[in-house]
Structures are given as structure tokens and as C-alpha cells.
CSV table of C-alpha atoms in Angstrom, one decimal:
chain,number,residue,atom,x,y,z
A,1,UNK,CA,-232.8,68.1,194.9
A,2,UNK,CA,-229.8,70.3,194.1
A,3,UNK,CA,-228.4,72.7,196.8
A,4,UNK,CA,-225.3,75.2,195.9
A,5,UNK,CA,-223.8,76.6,199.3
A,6,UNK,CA,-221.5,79.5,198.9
A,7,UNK,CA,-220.5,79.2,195.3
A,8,UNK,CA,-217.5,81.1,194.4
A,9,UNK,CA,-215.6,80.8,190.8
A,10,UNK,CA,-212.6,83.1,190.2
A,11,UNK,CA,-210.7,82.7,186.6
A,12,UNK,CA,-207.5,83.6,187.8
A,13,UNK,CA,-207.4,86.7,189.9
A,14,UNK,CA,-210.5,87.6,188.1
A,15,UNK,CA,-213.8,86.3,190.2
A,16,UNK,CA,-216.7,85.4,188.4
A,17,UNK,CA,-219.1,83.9,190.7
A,18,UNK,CA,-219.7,85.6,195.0
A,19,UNK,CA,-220.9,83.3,197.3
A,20,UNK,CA,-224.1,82.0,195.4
A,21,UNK,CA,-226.5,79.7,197.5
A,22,UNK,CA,-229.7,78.6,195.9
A,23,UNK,CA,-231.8,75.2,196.1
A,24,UNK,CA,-233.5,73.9,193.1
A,25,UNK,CA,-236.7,71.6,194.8
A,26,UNK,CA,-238.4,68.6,193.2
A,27,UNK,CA,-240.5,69.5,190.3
A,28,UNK,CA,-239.4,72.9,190.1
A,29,UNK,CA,-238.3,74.8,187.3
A,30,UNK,CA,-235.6,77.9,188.3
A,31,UNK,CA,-234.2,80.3,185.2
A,32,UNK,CA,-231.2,82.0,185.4
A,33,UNK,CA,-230.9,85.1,183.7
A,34,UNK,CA,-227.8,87.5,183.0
A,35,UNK,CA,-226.2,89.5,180.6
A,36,UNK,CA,-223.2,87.6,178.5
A,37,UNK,CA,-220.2,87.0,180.7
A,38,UNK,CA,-222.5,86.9,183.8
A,39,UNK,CA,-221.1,83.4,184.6
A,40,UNK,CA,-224.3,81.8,183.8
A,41,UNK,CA,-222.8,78.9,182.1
A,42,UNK,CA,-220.2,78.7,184.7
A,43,UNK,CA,-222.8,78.6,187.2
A,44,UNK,CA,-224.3,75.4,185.7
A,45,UNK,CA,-221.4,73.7,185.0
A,46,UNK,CA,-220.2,73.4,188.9
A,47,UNK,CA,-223.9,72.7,189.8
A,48,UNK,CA,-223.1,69.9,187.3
A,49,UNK,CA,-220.0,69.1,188.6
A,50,UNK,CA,-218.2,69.3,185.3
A,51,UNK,CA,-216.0,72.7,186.6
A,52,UNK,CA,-215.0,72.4,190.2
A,53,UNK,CA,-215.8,75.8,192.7
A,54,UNK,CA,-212.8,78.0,193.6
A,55,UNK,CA,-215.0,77.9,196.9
A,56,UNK,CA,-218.1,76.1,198.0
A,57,UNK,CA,-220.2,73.1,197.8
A,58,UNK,CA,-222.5,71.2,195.3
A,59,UNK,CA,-224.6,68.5,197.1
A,60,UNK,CA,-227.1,66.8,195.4
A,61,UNK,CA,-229.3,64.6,196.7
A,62,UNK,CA,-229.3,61.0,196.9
A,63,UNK,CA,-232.5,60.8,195.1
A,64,UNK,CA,-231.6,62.9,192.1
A,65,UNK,CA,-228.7,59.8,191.7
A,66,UNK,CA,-231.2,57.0,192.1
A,67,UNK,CA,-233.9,58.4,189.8
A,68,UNK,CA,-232.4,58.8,186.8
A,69,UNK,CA,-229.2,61.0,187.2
A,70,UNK,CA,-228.3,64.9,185.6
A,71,UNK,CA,-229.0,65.7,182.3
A,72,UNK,CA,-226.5,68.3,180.9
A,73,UNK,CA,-226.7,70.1,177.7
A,74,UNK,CA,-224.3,72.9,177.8
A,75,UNK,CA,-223.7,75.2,174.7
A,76,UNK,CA,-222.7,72.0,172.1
A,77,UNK,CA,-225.3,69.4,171.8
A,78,UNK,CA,-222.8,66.2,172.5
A,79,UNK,CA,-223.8,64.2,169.6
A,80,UNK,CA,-221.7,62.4,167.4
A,81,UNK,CA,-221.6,63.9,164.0
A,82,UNK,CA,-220.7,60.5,162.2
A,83,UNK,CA,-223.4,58.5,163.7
A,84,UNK,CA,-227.0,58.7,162.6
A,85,UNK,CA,-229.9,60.3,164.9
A,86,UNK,CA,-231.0,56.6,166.1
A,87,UNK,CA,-227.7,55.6,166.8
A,88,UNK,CA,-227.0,58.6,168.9
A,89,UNK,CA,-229.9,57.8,170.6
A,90,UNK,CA,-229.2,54.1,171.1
A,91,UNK,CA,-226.0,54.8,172.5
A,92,UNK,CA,-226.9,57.9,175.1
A,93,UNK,CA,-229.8,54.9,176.4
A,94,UNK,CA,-227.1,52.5,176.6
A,95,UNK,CA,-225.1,54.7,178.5
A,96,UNK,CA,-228.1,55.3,180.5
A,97,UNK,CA,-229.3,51.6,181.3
A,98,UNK,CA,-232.3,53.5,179.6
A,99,UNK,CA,-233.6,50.5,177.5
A,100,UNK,CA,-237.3,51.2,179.1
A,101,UNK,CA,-237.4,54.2,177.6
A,102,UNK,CA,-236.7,53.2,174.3
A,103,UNK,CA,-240.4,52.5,173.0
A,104,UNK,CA,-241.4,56.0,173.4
A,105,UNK,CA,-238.7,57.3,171.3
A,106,UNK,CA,-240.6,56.2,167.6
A,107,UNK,CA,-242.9,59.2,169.3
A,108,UNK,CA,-240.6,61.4,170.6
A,109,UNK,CA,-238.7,61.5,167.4
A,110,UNK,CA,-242.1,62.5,165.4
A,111,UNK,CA,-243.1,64.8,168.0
A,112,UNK,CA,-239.7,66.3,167.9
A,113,UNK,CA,-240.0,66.4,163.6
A,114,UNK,CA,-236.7,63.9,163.3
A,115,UNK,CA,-238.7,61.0,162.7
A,116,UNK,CA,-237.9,61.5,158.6
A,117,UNK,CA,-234.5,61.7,159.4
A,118,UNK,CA,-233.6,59.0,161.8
A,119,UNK,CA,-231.6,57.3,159.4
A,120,UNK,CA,-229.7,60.5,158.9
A,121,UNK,CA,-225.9,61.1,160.2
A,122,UNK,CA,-226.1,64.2,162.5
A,123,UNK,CA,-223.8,66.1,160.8
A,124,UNK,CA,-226.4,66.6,158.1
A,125,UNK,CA,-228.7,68.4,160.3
A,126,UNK,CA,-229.5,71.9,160.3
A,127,UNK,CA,-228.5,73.6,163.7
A,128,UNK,CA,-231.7,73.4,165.0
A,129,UNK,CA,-232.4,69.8,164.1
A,130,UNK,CA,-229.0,69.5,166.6
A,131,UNK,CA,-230.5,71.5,169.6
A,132,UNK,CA,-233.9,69.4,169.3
A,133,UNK,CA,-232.2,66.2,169.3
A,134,UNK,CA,-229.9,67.3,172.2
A,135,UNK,CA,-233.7,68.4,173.8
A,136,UNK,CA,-234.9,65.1,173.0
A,137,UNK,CA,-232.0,63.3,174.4
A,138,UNK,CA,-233.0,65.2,177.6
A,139,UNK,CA,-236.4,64.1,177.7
A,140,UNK,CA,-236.6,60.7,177.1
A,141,UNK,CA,-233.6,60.2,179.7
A,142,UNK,CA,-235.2,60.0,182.5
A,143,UNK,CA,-233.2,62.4,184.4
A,144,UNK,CA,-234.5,63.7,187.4
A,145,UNK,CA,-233.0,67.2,187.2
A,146,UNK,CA,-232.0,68.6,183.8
A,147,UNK,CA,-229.5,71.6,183.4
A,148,UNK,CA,-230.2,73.6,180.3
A,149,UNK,CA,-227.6,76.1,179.4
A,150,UNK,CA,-229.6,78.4,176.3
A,151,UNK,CA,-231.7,75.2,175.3
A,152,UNK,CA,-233.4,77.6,172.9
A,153,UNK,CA,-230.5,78.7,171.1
A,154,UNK,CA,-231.6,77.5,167.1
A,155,UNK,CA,-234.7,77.4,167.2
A,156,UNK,CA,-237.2,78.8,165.6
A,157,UNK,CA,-240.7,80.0,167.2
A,158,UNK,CA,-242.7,77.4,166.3
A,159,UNK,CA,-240.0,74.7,168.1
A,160,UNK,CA,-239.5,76.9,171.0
A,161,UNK,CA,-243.3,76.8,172.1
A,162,UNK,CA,-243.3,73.0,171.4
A,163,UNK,CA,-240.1,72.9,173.5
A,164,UNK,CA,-241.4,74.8,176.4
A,165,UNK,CA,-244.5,72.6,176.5
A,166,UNK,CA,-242.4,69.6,176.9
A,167,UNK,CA,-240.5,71.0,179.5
A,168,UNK,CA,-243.3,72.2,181.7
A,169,UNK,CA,-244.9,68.9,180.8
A,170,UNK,CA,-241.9,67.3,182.7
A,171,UNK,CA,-241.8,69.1,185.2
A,172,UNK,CA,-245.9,67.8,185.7
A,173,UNK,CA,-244.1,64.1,186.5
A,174,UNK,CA,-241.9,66.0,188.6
A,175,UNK,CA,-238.8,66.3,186.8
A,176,UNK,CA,-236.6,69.5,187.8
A,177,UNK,CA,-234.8,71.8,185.5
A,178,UNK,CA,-232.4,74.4,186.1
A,179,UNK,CA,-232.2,76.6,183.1
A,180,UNK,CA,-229.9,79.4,181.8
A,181,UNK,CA,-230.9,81.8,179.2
A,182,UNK,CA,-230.8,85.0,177.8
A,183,UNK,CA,-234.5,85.0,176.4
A,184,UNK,CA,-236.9,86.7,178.7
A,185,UNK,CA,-240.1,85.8,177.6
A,186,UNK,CA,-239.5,82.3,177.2
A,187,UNK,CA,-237.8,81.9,180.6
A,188,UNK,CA,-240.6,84.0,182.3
A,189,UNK,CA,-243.1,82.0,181.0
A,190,UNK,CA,-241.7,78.5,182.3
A,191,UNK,CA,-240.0,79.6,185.1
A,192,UNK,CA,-241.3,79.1,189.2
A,193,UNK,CA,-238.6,81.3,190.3
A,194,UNK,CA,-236.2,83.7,188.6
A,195,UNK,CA,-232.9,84.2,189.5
A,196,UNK,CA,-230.7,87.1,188.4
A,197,UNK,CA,-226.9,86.8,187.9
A,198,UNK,CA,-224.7,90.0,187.9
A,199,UNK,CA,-221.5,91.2,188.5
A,200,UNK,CA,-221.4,87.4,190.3
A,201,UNK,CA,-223.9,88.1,192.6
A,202,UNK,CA,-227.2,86.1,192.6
A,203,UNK,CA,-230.8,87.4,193.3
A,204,UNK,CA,-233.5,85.1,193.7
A,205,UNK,CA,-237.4,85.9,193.2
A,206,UNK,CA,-239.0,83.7,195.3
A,207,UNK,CA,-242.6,84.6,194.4
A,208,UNK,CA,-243.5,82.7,191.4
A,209,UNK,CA,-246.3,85.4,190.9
A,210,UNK,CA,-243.1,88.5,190.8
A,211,UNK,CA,-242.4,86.6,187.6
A,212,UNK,CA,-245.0,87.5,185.5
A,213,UNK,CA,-245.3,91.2,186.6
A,214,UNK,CA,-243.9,93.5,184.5
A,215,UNK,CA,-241.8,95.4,186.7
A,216,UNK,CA,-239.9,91.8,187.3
A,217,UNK,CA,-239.6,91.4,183.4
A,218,UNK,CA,-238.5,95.3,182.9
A,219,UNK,CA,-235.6,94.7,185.6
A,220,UNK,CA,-235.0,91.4,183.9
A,221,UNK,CA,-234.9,93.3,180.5
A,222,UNK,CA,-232.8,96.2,181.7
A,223,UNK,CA,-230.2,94.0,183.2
A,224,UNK,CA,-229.9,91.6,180.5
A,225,UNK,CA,-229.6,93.9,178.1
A,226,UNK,CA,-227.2,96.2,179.8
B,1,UNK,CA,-222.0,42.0,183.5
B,2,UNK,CA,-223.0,45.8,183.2
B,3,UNK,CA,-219.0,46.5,183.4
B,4,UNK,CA,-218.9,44.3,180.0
B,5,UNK,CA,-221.9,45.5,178.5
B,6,UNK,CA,-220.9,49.1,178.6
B,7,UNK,CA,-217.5,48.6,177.8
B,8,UNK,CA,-218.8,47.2,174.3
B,9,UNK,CA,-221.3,49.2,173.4
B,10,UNK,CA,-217.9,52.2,173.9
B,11,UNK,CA,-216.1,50.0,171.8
B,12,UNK,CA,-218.6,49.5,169.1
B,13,UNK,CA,-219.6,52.9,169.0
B,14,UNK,CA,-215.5,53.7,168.4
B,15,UNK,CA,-215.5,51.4,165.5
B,16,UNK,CA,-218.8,52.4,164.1
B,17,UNK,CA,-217.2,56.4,163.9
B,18,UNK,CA,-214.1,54.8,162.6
B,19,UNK,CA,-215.4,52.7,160.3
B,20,UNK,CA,-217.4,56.0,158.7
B,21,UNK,CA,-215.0,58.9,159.5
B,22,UNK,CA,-212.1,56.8,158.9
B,23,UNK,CA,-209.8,59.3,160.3
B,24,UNK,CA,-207.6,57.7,162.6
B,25,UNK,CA,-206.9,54.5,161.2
B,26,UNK,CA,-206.3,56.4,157.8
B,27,UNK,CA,-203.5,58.9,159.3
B,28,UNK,CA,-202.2,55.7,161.3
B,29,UNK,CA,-201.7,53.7,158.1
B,30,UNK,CA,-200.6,56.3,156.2
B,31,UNK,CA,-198.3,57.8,158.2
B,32,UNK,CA,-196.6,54.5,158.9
B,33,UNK,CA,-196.2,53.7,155.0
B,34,UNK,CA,-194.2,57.0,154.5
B,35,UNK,CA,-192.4,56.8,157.7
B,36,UNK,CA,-191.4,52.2,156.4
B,37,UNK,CA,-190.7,54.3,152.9
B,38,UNK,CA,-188.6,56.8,154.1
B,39,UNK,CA,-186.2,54.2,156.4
B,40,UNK,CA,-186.2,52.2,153.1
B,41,UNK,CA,-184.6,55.4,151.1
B,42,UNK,CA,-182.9,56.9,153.9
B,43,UNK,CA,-181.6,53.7,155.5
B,44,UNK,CA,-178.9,51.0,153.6
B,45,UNK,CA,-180.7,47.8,154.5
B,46,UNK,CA,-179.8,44.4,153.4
B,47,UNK,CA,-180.6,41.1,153.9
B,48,UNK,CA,-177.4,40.8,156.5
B,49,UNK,CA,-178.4,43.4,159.1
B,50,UNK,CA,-182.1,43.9,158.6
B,51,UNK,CA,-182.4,41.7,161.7
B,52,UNK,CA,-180.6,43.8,163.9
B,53,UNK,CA,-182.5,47.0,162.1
B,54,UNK,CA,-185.9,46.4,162.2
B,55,UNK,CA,-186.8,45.9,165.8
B,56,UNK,CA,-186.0,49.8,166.0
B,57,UNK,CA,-187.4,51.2,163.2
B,58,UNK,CA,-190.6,48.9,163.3
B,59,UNK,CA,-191.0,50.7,167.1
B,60,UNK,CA,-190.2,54.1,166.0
B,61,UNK,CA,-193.1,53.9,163.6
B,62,UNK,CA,-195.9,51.9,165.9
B,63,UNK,CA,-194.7,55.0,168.5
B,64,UNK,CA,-195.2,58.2,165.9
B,65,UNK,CA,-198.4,56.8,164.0
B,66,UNK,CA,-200.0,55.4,166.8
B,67,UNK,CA,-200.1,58.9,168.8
B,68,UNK,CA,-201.2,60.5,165.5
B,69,UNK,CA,-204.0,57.9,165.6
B,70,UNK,CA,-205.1,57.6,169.3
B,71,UNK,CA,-205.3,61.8,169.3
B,72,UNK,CA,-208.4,61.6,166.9
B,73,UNK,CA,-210.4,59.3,168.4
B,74,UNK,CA,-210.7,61.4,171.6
B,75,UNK,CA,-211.1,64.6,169.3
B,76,UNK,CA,-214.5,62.9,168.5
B,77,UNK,CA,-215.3,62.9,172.0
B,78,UNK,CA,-214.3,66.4,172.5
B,79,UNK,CA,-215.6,68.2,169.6
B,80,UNK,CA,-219.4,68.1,170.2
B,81,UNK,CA,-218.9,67.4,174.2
B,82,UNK,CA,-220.3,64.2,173.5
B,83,UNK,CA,-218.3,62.4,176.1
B,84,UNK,CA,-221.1,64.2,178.5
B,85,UNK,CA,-223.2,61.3,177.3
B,86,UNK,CA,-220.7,59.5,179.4
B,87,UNK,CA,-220.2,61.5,182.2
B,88,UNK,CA,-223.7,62.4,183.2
B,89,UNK,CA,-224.6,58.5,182.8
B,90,UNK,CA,-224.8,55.8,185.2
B,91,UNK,CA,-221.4,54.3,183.4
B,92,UNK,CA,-217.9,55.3,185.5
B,93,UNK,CA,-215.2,57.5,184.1
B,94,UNK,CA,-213.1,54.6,184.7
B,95,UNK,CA,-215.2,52.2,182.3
B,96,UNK,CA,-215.3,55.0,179.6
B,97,UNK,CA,-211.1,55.1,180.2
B,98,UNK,CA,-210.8,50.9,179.6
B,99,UNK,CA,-213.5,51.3,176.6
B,100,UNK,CA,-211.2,53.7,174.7
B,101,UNK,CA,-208.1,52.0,175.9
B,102,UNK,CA,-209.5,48.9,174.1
B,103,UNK,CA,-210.6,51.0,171.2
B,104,UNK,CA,-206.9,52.5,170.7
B,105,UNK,CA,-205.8,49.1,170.9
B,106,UNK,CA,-207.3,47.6,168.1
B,107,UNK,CA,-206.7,50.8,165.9
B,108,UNK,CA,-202.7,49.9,167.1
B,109,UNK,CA,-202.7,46.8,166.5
B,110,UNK,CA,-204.4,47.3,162.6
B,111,UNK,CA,-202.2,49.6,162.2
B,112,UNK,CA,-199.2,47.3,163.8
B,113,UNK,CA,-199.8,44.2,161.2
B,114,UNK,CA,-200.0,47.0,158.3
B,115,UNK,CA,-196.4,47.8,159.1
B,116,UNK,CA,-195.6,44.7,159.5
B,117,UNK,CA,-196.4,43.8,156.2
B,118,UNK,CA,-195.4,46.5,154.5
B,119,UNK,CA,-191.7,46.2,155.7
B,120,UNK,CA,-191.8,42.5,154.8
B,121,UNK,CA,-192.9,44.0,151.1
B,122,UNK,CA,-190.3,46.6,151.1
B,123,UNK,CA,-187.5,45.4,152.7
B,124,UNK,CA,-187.7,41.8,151.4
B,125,UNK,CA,-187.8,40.5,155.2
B,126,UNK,CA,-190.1,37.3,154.8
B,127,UNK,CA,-188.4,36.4,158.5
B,128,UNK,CA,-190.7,38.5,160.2
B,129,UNK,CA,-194.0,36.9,159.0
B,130,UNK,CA,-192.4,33.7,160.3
B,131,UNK,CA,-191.2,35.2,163.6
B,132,UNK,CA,-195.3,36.9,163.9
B,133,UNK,CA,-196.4,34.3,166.1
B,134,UNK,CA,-194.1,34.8,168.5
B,135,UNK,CA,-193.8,38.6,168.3
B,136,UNK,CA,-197.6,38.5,169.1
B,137,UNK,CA,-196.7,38.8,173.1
B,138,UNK,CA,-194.7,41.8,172.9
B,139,UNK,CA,-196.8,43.5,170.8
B,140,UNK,CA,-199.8,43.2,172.1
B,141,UNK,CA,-198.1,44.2,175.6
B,142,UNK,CA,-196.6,47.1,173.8
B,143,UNK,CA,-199.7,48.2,172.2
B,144,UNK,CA,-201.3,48.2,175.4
B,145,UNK,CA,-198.9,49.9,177.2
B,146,UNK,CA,-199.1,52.8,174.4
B,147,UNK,CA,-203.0,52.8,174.2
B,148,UNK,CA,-202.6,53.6,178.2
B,149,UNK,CA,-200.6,56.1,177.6
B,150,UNK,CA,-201.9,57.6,174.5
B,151,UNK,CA,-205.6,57.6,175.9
B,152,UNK,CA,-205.1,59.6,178.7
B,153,UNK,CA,-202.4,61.7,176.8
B,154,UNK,CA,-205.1,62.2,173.8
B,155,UNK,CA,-208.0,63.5,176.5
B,156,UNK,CA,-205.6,65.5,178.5
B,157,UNK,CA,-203.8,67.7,175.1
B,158,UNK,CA,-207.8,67.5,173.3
B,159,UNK,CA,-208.4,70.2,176.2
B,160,UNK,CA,-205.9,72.3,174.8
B,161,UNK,CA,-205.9,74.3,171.8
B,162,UNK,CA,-202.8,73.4,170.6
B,163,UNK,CA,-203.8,69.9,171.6
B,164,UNK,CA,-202.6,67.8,168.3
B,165,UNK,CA,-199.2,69.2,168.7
B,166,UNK,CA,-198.4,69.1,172.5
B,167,UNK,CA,-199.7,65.2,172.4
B,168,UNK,CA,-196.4,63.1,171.0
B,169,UNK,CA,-194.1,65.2,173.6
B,170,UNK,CA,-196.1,64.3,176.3
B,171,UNK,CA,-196.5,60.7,175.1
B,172,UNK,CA,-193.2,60.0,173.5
B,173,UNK,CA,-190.7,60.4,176.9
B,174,UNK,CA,-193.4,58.7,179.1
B,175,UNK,CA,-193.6,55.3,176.5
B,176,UNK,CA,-189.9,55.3,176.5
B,177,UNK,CA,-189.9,52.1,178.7
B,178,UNK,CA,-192.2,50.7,176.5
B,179,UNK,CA,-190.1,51.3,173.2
B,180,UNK,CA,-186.8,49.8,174.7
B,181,UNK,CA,-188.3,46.9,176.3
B,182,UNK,CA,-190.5,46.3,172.4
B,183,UNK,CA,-187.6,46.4,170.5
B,184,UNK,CA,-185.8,44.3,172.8
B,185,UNK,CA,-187.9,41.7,172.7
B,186,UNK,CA,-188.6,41.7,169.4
B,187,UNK,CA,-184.7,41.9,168.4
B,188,UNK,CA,-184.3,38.8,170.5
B,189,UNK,CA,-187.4,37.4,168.8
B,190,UNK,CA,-186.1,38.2,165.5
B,191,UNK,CA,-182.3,36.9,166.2
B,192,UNK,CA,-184.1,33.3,167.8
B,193,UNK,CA,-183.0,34.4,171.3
B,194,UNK,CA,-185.8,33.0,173.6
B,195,UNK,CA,-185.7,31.8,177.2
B,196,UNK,CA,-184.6,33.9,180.2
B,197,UNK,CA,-183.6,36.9,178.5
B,198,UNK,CA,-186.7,37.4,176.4
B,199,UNK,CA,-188.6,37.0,179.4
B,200,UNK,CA,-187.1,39.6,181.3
B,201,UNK,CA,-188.0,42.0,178.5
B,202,UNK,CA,-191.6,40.9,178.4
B,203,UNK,CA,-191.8,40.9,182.3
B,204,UNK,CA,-190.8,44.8,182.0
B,205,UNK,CA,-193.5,45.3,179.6
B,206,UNK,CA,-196.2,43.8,181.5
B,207,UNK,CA,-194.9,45.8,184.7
B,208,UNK,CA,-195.5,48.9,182.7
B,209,UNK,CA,-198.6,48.3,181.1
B,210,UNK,CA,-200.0,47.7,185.1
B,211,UNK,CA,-198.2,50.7,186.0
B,212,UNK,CA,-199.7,53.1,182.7
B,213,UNK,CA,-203.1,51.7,183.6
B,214,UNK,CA,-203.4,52.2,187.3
B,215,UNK,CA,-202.3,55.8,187.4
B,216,UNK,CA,-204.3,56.5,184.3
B,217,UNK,CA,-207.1,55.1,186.1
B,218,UNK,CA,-206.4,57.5,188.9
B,219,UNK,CA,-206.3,60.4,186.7
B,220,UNK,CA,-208.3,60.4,184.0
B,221,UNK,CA,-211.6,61.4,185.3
B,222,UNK,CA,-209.6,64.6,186.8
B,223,UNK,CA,-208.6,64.9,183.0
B,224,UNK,CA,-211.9,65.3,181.9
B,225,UNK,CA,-213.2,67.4,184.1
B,226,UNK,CA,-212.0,70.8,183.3
């Protein structure tokens, strides 16, 4: 679906990203890992073509366009703080040509605990009322590949579970979700393959059983928390 | 039909965010009270060479509270990176550009018929109310040929961290075709000089407006990338 070929990034002389290649495959979740400044969240935004590559290529495939497009949620949660949750909502679908999708948002809403305050500008929500809207906006677009730079960031346990059940549930109907995060556990336990960033250099576990061994998790650990 | 479609719903979601954050309309209107004020102090005006007067300082004011106006209306699509819903959606950069041109425009031209009717309060000037339906032309090209400018201008300085300041110096020398050819016509306009010459003033502004349009239309989804 999404194939980076030789990814390089420099900020000024200063390079942040070396020649990264990976593929992200239908219905296939990959997390990113790294410590902060790894260029995680640089990473995603050229794969999202929001920041162009000092060197390289982006190509996404035909498919991902037809489907249902990118979702992007990058560190803010691009809502509109005047407007109310619905509206915000109603908009992003218009945007999207999404009005199919709009039945299933009465149920989304609930199962995302917003339902109560639909009728609520956003800027009255708590942070992590933001990040589950922003989450929800993501689900019910119909994306066929979402890129999730810390989509855990605000919440609290409880959400995060529901969260990560959501987002394996979409990858069952084969959406594909590239995801950047500091959180080990969480990533591990949705992730098919991991991928390291450091020092701008990729690795990639290509063994979706490495992931859950704990010699995997204690490199993860000792890297991310360098 | 979708070109329309999406174009509104922009539009209506700008007017909705006006309409409860009231921040750019309110800085337009306010700005361009204390800036009529100010010219009625600071300027001896009477009722023999307030024709020749106001063309220029009814520009000057459209110019310096429009570009205070048409910067906050792409702040609220910077602040949260909610123009993402935009970018990542099936609608082109170059829709979202026209959408917000057309937004700007109407804030302008709100804010244009204030001033209007404030100078006619303060300066005693009951001419210009008569002359209206024929300054309509120029102003409306004007407007456009500011909300051109000042779109792109707003989404390129947003970017920036001193974005709020470095917006009227870009936007000021680039509109000065616009300002001469506005207060030309609307001098003639205002003195009953129609015909050729008038024409030739509105010709200019319409050549500008297509000008400020096409090479914002070239650039402005380079703008908002980063």
C-alpha cells in the first residue's frame, strides 16, 4: 500500500532520516518506535506527504487513493475549537464525500463516550476527549491507510485498551495503519511488525512472533528509553 | 457539482467559526472605525475637498483592516492543523484556496460597507451612499483582488512564528496595483467621471485580480505544505 524508497531528511546540515526503505502491506499494522528526536514524526509526515524528502521517494498505491484516501493525525488533533463535536464531524465527512458513513457515527460517538457531548464546542473538551475524537475521525473515514503519530497520547487506560481494539478491529476489514509511538506495550501488542528508528537509521522486525519475545521488547525498552 | 458543493460547505464552515469566535470581522470593524476616526481628527476635511479625499483614505483603511482580518481566519486553520481535514481529503488544495478566497471576501466586503457608513456618519459625506451603486464594481474587484492576495499571504506568514506581523509587509507592496487602480476609480466615481477613463481603471483591476488568482493557485498548495 505504502512503499518509502530511500528516505533521507536532513534539517539543515543536520540529517535526521538515512536512507529508510520500508513497505507497509494491506491490512497490516507496522509501529515505529524511537527515542524523542528519533525523527519518528518526521518519518510520517513524508510518508504522508505533508514534508517533502531531502532524498527519496513516497509511492503509494493507486488503491490506497481509490479506497478511501490517508488518514493523518499528527501530534494536534485538527479540530476546530469553535465548532461543536458533530459539526466537526459533519464537515471532515463532507470533506470526505463520506456521507455513507454518517449513520454509524450516532454509534461511534457512544462507543467513543462523546455521545453526551455532541452538542459541545470542542474547545470544552478535556485533552483526551480531543485525541478520541481525532481517533474517531480516523475510524469512521474510511481511510484505507491511517498514519498515527502518538494516537495514545491523553488517554487514560481504560480508552487506550478500547482504542487498540478499534484499531486491530480495522485492520480485520483490512484497513492499514502505520503508527508512531513511544509506548511499548501498547505498540507491541498491536503491532505485525516493529520497526526501530535511531540515530536515522531504521531496523525492521519482520517476524511478527520477534514482537512479543521479550528480548525484542527489552531492546525496544533500552533504546527508547536511552 | 462536487467543485460547488465543497466550496460551500468551506464557506459555511468559515462563517459558522466567524459567526461564534467573531475574531476577524471584530478586529476588521474595529480597526477600520479608529483608523475613519483618526483621519477625521488628524485630517481637515470639509464638504469642499472630501471628494477628492476619500477615495484614499477609504483604500488605506479596506487595505490595513482587511489584512488584520484575513490573517485570522487562516490562524483557525493553522492552530489545531485542522486544514489536514482538507488536505488528506478527496477535495483539491485549489478548492480549499477559492473556498477561503470567498470567505475573505465576504468578511472584506462587511467590513467595506461598515466603513463606508461610518465615513458617511463622520464626515457628513451623504454623496457616497448615492455614488454606492456604482462603486459596487470596483469594490468588489478590489476586494477580490485583496482576498487573493491576503489568502495566500495569511497561510504563507501563519507558518511563521512571527506570522501576524510579517503578513501586512508582504501583502501591502504586492496589493499596491490594486490600491491605485481602487482609489482611482472610485475618485472618478465620486467626481461623476464615467466612460473611458473609469473603464480603464476597472480593466486594471480585473487584470490583477486574474493575475493574484492564477499564481496563487499555482502556489498555495506548496504553501501549505511545509
Amino acid at each position: 500500500m505504502l512503499t518509502l524508497i530511500d528516505i533521507s531528511k536532513n534539517y539543515g546540515l543536520r540529517p535526521v532520516l538515512r536512507g529508510i526503505n520500508l513497505k507497509i502491506d494491506k491490512a497490516e499494522i507496522v509501529v515505529l518506535f524511537g527515542h524523542n528526536g528519533a525523527g519518528k514524526t518526521t518519518l510520517l509526515k513524508i510518508s504522508a506527504g505533508i514534508t517533502p524528502p531531502t532524498r527519496g521517494r513516497v509511492v503509494v498505491e493507486d488503491q490506497v487513493i481509490k479506497q478511501g484516501g490517508i488518514y493523518y493525525l499528527g501530534h494536534k488533533n485538527s479540530l476546530y475549537s469553535e465548532l461543536t463535536v458533530m459539526e466537526n464531524i459533519r464537515f471532515f465527512l463532507s470533506m470526505r464525500n463520506g456521507t455513507a458513513m454518517v449513520n454509524s457515527i450516532e454509534e461511534t460517538l457512544e462507543e467513543f463516550g462523546l455521545w453526551q457531548r455532541r452538542n459541545d464546542p470542542v474547545k470544552a473538551l478535556s485533552q483526551g476527549m480531543k485525541r478520541r475524537l481525532a481517533l474517531m475521525k480516523g475510524i469512521i473515514s474510511g481511510a484505507s491507510l491511517l498514519m498515527l503519530d502518538e494516537p495514545f497520547s491523553g488517554l487514560d487506560l481504560g480508552w487506550k485498551d478500547r482504542v487498540l481494539n478499534k484499531l486491530m478491529a480495522l485492520r480485520e476489514k483490512g484497513t492499514s495503519l502505520f503508527i508512531a509511538t513511544h509506548l511499548i506495550n501498547e505498540g507491541c501488542q498491536i503491532a505485525d511488525r516493529v520497526a526501530l528508528l535511531e540515530r536515522g537509521n531504521l531496523t525492521l522486525f519482520h517476524d511478527k512472533t520477534e514482537v512479543n519475545e521479550s528480548l525484542i521488547q527489552e531492546r525496544l525498552r533500552n533504546e527508547v528509553c536511552r | 457539482m462536487k467543485f460547488v458543493g465543497n466550496t460551500l460547505s468551506i464557506v459555511k464552515k468559515d462563517i459558522l467559526l466567524e459567526f461564534r469566535a467573531k475574531e476577524a470581522l471584530s478586529i476588521m470593524v474595529f480597526l477600520s472605525l479608529l483608523l475613519i476616526v483618526v483621519f477625521n481628527l488628524a485630517v481637515d476635511i470639509d464638504k469642499d475637498n472630501v471628494s477628492s479625499l476619500a477615495p484614499g483614505i477609504l483604500w488605506v483603511v479596506f487595505a490595513f483592516s482587511g489584512v488584520l482580518g484575513m490573517g485570522k481566519t487562516s490562524l483557525s486553520e493553522r492552530e489545531d492543523g485542522a486544514y489536514l481535514n482538507v488536505f488528506f481529503s478527496a477535495v483539491s488544495m485549489e478548492v480549499f484556496y477559492i473556498a477561503k478566497v470567498i470567505s475573505n471576501l465576504i468578511f472584506l466586503l462587511f467590513m467595506e460597507l461598515f466603513t463606508i457608513v461610518s465615513f458617511v456618519v463622520l464626515f457628513n459625506y451623504d454623496a457616497l451612499i448615492k455614488g454606492l451603486p456604482a462603486l459596487t464594481l470596483p469594490l468588489l474587484l478590489g476586494s477580490i483582488g485583496f482576498s487573493a492576495v491576503g489568502t495566500l499571504f495569511s497561510f504563507l506568514s501563519t507558518g511563521s512564528r512571527f506570522g501576524e506581523i510579517i503578513l501586512p509587509f508582504l501583502f501591502l507592496p504586492v496589493v499596491v496595483p490594486v490600491l491605485i487602480a481602487g482609489v482611482s476609480a472610485t475618485d472618478l466615481i465620486l467626481n461623476n467621471t464615467t466612460g473611458g477613463a473609469l473603464l480603464k481603471w476597472l480593466k486594471m483591476l480585473a487584470v490583477f485580480d486574474l493575475l493574484y488568482l492564477t499564481v496563487s493557485l499555482m502556489l498555495f498548495k506548496h504553501i501549505v505544505e511545509e
